[in-house]
Tab-separated table of C-alpha atoms in Angstrom:
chain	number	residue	atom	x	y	z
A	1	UNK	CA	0.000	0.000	0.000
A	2	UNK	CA	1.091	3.705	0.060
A	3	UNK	CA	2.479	3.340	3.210
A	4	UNK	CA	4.775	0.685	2.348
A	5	UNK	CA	6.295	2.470	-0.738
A	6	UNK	CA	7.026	5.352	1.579
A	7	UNK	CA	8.895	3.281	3.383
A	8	UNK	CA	7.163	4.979	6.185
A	9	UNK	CA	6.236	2.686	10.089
A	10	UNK	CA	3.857	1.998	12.049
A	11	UNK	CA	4.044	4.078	14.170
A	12	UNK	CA	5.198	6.158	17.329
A	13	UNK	CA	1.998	7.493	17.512
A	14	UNK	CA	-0.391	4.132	19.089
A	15	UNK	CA	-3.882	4.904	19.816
A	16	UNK	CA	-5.432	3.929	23.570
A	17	UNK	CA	-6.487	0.624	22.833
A	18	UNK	CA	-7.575	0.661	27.148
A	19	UNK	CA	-10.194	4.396	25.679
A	20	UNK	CA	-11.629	2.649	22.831
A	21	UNK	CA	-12.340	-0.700	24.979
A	22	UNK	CA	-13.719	1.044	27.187
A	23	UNK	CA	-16.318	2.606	25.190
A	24	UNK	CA	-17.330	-1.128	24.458
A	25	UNK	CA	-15.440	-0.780	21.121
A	26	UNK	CA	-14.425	-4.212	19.509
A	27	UNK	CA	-12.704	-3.846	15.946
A	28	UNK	CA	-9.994	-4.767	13.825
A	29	UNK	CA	-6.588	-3.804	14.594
A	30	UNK	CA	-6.272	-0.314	13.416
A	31	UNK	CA	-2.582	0.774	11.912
A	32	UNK	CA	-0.988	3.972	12.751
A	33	UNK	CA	1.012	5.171	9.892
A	34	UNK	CA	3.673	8.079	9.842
A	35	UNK	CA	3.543	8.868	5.655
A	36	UNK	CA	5.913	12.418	5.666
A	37	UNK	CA	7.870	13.549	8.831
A	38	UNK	CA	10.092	16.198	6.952
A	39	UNK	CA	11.872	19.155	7.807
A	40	UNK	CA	10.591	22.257	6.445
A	41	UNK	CA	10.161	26.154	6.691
A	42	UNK	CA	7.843	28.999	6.251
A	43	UNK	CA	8.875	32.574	5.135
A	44	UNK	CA	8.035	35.418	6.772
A	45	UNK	CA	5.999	37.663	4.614
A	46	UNK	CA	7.635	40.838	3.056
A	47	UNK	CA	5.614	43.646	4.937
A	48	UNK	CA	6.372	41.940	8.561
A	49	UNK	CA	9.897	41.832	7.644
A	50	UNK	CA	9.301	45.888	7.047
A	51	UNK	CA	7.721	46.219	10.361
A	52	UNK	CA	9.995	46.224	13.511
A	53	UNK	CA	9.222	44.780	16.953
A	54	UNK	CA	8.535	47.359	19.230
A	55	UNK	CA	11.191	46.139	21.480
A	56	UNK	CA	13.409	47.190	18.153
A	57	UNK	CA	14.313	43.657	17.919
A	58	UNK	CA	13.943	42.429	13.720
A	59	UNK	CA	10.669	40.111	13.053
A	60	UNK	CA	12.200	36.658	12.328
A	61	UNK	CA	12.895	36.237	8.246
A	62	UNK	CA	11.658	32.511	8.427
A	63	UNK	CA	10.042	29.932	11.121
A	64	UNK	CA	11.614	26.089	10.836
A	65	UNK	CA	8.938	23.151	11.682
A	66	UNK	CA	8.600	19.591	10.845
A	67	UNK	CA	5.883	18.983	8.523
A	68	UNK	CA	4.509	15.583	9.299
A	69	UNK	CA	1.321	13.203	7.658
A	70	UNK	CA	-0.550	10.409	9.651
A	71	UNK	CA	-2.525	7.993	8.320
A	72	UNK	CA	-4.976	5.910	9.579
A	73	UNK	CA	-5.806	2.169	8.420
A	74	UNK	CA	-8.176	-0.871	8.905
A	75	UNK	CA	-8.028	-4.708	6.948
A	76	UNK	CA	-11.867	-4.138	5.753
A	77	UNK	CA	-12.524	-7.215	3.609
A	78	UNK	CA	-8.851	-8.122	3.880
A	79	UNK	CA	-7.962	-5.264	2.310
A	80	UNK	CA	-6.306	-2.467	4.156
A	81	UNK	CA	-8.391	0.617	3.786
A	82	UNK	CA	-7.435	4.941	4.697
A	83	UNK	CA	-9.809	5.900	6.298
A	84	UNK	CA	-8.004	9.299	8.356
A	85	UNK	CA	-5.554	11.625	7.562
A	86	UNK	CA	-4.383	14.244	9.383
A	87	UNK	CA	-1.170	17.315	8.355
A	88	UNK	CA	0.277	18.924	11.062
A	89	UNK	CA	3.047	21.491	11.507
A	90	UNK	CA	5.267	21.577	14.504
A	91	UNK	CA	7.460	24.303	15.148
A	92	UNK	CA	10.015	23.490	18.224
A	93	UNK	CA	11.943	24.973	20.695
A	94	UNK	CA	14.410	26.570	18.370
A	95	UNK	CA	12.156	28.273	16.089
A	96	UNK	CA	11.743	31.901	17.135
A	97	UNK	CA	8.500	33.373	18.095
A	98	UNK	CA	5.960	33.851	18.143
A	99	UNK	CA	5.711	30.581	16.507
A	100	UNK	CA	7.982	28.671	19.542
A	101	UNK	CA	6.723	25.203	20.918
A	102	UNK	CA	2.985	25.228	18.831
A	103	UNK	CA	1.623	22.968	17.013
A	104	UNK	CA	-0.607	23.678	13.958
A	105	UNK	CA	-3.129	20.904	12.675
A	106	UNK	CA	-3.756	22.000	9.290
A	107	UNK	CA	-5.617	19.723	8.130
A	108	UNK	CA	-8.026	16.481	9.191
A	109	UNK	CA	-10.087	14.518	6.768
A	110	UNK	CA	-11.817	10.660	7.099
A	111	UNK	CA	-13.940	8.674	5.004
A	112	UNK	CA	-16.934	6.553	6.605
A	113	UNK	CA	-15.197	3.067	6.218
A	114	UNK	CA	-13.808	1.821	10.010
A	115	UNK	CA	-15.895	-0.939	11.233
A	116	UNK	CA	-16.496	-1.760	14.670
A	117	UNK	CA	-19.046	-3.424	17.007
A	118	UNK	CA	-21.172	-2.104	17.478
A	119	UNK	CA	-21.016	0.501	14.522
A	120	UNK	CA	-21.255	4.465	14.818
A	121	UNK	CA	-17.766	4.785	16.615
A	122	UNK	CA	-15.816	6.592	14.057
A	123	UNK	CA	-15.262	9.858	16.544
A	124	UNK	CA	-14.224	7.029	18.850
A	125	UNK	CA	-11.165	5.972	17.030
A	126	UNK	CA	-10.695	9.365	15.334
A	127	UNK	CA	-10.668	11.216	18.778
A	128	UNK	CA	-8.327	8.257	20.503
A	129	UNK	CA	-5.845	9.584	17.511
A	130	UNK	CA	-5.489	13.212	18.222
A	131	UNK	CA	-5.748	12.486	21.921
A	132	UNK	CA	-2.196	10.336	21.602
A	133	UNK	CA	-0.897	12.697	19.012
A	134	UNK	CA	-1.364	15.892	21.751
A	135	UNK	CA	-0.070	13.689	24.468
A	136	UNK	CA	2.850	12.634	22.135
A	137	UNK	CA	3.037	16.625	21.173
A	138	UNK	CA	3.410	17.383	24.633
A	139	UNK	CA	5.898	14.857	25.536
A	140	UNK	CA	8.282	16.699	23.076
A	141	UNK	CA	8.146	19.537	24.585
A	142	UNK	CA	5.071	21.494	22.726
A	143	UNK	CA	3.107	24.010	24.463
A	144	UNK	CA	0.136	25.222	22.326
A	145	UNK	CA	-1.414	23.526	19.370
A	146	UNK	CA	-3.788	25.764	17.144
A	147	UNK	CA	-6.265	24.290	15.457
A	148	UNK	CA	-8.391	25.350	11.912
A	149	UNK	CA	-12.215	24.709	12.300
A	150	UNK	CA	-13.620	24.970	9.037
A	151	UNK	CA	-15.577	21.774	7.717
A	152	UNK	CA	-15.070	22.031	3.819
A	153	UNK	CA	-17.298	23.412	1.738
A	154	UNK	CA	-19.862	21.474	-0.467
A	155	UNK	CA	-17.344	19.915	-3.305
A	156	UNK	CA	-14.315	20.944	-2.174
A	157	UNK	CA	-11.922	17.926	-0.888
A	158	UNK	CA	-9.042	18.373	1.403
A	159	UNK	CA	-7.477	14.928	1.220
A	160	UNK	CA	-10.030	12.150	-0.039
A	161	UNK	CA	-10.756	12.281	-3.589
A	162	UNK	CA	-13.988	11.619	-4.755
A	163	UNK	CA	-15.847	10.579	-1.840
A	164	UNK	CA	-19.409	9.606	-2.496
A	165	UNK	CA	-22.269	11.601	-2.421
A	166	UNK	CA	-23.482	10.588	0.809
A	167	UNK	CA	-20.494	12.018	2.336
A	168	UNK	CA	-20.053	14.795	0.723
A	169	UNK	CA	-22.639	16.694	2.619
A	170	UNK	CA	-21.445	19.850	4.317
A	171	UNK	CA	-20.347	19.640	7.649
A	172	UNK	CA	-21.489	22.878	9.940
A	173	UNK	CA	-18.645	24.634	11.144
A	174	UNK	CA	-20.280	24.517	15.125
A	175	UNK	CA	-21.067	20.968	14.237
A	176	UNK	CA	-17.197	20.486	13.823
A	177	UNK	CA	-16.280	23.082	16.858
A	178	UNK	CA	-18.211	21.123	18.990
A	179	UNK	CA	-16.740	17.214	17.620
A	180	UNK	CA	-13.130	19.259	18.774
A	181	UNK	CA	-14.211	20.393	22.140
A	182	UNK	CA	-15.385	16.922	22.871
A	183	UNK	CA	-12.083	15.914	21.939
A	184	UNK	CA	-10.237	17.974	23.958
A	185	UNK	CA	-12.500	17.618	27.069
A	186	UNK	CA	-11.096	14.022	26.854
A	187	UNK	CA	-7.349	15.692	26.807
A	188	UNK	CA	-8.099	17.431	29.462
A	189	UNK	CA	-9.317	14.417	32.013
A	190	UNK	CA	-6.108	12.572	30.928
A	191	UNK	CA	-4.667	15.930	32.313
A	192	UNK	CA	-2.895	16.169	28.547
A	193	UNK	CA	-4.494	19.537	27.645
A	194	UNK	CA	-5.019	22.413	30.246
A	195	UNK	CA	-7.071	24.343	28.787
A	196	UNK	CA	-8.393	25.500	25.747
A	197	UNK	CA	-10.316	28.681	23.837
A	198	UNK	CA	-10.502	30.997	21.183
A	199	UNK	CA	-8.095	32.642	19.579
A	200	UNK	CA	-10.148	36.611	20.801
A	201	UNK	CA	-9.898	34.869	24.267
A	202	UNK	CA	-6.469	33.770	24.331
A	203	UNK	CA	-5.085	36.825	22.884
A	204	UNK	CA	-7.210	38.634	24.922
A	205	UNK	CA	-3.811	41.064	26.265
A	206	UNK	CA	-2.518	41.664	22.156
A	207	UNK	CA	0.217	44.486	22.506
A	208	UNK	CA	1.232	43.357	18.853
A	209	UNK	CA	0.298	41.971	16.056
A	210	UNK	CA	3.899	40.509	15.938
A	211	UNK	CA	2.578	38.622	18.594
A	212	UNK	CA	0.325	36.222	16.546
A	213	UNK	CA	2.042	33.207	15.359
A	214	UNK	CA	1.745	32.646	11.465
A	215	UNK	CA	1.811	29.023	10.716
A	216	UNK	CA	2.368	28.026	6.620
A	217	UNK	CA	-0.490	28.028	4.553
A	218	UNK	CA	-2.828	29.597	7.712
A	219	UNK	CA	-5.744	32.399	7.147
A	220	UNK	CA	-3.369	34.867	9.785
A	221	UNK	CA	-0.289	34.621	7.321
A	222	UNK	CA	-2.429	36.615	4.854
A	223	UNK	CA	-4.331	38.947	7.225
A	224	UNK	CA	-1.659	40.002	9.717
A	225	UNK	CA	0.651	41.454	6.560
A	226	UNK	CA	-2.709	43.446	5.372
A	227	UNK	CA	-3.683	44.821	8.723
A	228	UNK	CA	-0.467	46.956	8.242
A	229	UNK	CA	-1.101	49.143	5.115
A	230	UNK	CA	-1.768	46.732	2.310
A	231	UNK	CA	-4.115	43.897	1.200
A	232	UNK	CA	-2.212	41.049	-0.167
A	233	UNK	CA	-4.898	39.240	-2.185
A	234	UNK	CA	-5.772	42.281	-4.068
A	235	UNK	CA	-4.392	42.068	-7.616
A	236	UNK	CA	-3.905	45.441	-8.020
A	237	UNK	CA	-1.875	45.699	-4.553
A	238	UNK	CA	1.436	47.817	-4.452
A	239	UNK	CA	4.136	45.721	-4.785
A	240	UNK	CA	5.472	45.246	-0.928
A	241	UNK	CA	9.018	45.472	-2.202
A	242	UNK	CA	8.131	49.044	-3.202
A	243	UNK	CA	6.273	50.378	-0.596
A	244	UNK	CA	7.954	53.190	1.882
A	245	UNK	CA	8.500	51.618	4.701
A	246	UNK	CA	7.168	55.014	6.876
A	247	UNK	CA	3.999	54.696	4.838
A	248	UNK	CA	3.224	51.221	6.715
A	249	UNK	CA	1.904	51.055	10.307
A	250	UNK	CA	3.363	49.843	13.095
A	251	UNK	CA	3.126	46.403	14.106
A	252	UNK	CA	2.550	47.481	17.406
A	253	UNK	CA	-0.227	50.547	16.302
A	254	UNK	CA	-2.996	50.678	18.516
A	255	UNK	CA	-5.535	50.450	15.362
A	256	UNK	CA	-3.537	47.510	14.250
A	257	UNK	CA	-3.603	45.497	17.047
A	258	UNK	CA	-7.801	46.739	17.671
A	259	UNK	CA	-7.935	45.513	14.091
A	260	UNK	CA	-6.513	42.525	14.805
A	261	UNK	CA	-8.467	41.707	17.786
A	262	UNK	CA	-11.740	42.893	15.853
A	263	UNK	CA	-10.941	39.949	13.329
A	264	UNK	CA	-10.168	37.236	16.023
A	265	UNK	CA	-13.591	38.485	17.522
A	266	UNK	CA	-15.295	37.846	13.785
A	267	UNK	CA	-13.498	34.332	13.486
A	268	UNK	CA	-13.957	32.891	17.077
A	269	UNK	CA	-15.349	30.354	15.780
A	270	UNK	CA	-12.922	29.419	13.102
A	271	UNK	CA	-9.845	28.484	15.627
A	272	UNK	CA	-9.417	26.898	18.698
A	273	UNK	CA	-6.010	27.098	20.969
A	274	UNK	CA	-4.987	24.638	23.072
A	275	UNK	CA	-2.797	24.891	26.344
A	276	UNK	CA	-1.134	21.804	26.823
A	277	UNK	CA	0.064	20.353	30.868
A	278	UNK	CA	3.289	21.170	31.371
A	279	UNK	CA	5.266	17.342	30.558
A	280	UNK	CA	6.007	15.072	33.775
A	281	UNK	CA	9.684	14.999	32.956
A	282	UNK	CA	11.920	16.367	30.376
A	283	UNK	CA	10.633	16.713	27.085
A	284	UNK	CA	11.872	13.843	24.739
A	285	UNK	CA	13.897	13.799	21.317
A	286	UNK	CA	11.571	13.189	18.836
A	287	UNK	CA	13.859	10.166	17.240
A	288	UNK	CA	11.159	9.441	13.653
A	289	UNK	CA	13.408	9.497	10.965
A	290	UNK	CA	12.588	11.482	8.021
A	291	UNK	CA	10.566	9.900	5.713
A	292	UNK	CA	10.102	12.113	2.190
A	293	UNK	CA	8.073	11.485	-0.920
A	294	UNK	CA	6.773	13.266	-3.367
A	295	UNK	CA	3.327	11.900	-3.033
A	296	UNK	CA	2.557	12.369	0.549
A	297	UNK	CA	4.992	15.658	1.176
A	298	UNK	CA	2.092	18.063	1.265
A	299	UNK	CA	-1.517	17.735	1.127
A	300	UNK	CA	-1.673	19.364	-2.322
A	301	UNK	CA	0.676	16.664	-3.784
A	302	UNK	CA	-1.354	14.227	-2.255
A	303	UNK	CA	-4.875	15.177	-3.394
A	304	UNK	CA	-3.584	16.212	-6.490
A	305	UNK	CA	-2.101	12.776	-7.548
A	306	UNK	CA	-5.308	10.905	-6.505
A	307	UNK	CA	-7.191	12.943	-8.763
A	308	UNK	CA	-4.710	12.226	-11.583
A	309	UNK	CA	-5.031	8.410	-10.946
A	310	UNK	CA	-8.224	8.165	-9.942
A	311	UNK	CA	-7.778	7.098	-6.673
A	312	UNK	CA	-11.447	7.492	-5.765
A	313	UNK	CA	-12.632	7.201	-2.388
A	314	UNK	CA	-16.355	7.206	-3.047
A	315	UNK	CA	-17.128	3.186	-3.007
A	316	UNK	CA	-15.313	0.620	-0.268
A	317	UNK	CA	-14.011	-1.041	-3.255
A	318	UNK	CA	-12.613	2.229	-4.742
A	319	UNK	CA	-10.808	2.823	-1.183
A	320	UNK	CA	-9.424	-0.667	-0.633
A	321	UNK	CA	-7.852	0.150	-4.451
A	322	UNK	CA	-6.658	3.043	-3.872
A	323	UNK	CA	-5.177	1.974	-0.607
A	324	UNK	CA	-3.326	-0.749	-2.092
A	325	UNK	CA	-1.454	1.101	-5.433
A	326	UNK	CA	1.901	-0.520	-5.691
A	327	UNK	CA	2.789	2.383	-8.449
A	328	UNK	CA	2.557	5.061	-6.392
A	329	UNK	CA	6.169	6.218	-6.989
């Protein structure tokens, strides 16, 4: 399957078998799969590097992470089937801020095709997953993990390609705010998580926007740059590069940073920030190796190639195929 030609293994990352036995769960063996766990690095955006800290201290040019895919799979007919994947972004102890020790979970996706007895427990097994991955997060060293809430839209796909119809009806965005916070409820009796809230509540004190971390490929990448004098995703934008650097505000502007807390207010339901327990004992090397192909990299490549090959996801039958590809690379 995909996972084998990635020469990827199962995995660091095992799922309570003791939480889902205890919800009366009995299934087939579920494999944890580690498919990209890469070095990588995001790029500060021009206008921030402009902007100064008010301390006077440069904003960082560039934030290191490890960019790492999960997979999750079942023998469904004797065939081994994806039925979860999750992208994450973890930016350690030696990445500057504001961006130090978080975690950002870009993106999570699933198909309906884990069995169990009795049925209905997907959020079971899906929920036992990112409960050991913030517990594993946290062992490391991590102290906040962000999270995007925002179910995908009716026909857009963010890792399964051609699901069926029947799951391809919208999810509502409270629907999905609410599957999280049931999640992290269990985090927090496992005394994994501390707390959690939105991103208006947690930010609550803002002196700066230079204060928000910017994770690759997040919404507050784009808006933070445009709160200070210019509106990236307009076409007919001035070129940063040209702009006078006196003609851009502050970073640390008191309409900037009402602007920015005006937005977190709009979106408070879009994000959710997690507070992780402080670890037991000292954080642990994370010791994965790096595992790097093409295919599984990035979520793009990913989504893009099964729509190339028609790796559908809409039948079982399609899903157990497109599981099993020996030609992926």
């Amino acid at each position: 399957e995909i996972a084998e030609v990635t020469g990827v293994q199962t995995c660091a990352l095992p799922i309570s078998e003791a939480g889902v036995a205890a919800a009366g769960v009995t299934a087939e063996p579920v494999a944890v799969r580690v498919l990209s766990s890469i070095e990588s690095t995001s790029q500060a955006q021009e206008l921030m590097l402009q902007r100064q800290w008010s301390s006077g201290e440069a904003y960082p040019s560039e934030f290191p992470y490890h960019s790492r895919a999960i997979m999750l799979l079942q023998k469904v007919g004797g065939l081994e089937v994806n039925f979860f994947t999750m992208y994450t972004q973890e930016y350690g102890a030696s990445c500057p801020q504001p961006n130090t020790r978080r975690v950002y979970i870009s993106y999570v996706d699933s198909v309906k095709y884990f069995e169990s007895s009795p049925s209905g427990h997907r959020s079971t097994v899906y929920h036992s997953m990112l409960v050991a991955y913030l517990q594993w997060t946290r062992m490391l060293g991590f102290k906040h993990v962000h999270i995007w809430v925002e179910p995908p839209k009716m026909g857009d796909e963010y890792i399964f390609f051609a699901r069926s119809d029947q799951q391809r009806k919208p999810m509502k965005r409270e629907k999905l705010r609410e599957w999280y916070r049931k999640m992290l409820d269990k985090a927090k009796d496992k005394g994994i998580v501390d707390h959690y809230c939105s991103m208006h509540e947690h930010y609550v004190g803002l002196k700066s926007v230079s204060e928000i971390p910017l994770f690759h490929g997040d919404q507050w990448e784009i808006t933070v740059p445009s709160l200070l004098g210019i509106d990236q995703d307009d076409p007919n934008a001035i070129d940063p590069k040209k702009v006078d650097p006196k003609k851009l505000l502050r970073m640390d502007a008191k309409d900037v940073v009402q602007k920015a807390q005006q937005e977190m207010q709009h979106l408070k339901r879009h994000f959710l920030v997690v507070v992780l327990t402080d670890p037991d004992e000292a954080p642990k090397k994370d010791e994965d190796p790096v595992i790097s192909i093409d295919l599984t990299d990035t979520r793009q490549n990913f989504l893009g190639q099964c729509q190339h090959q028609h790796w559908q996801f809409n039948t079982l039958r399609h899903a157990q195929y497109s599981t099993d590809r020996k030609s992926v690379v």
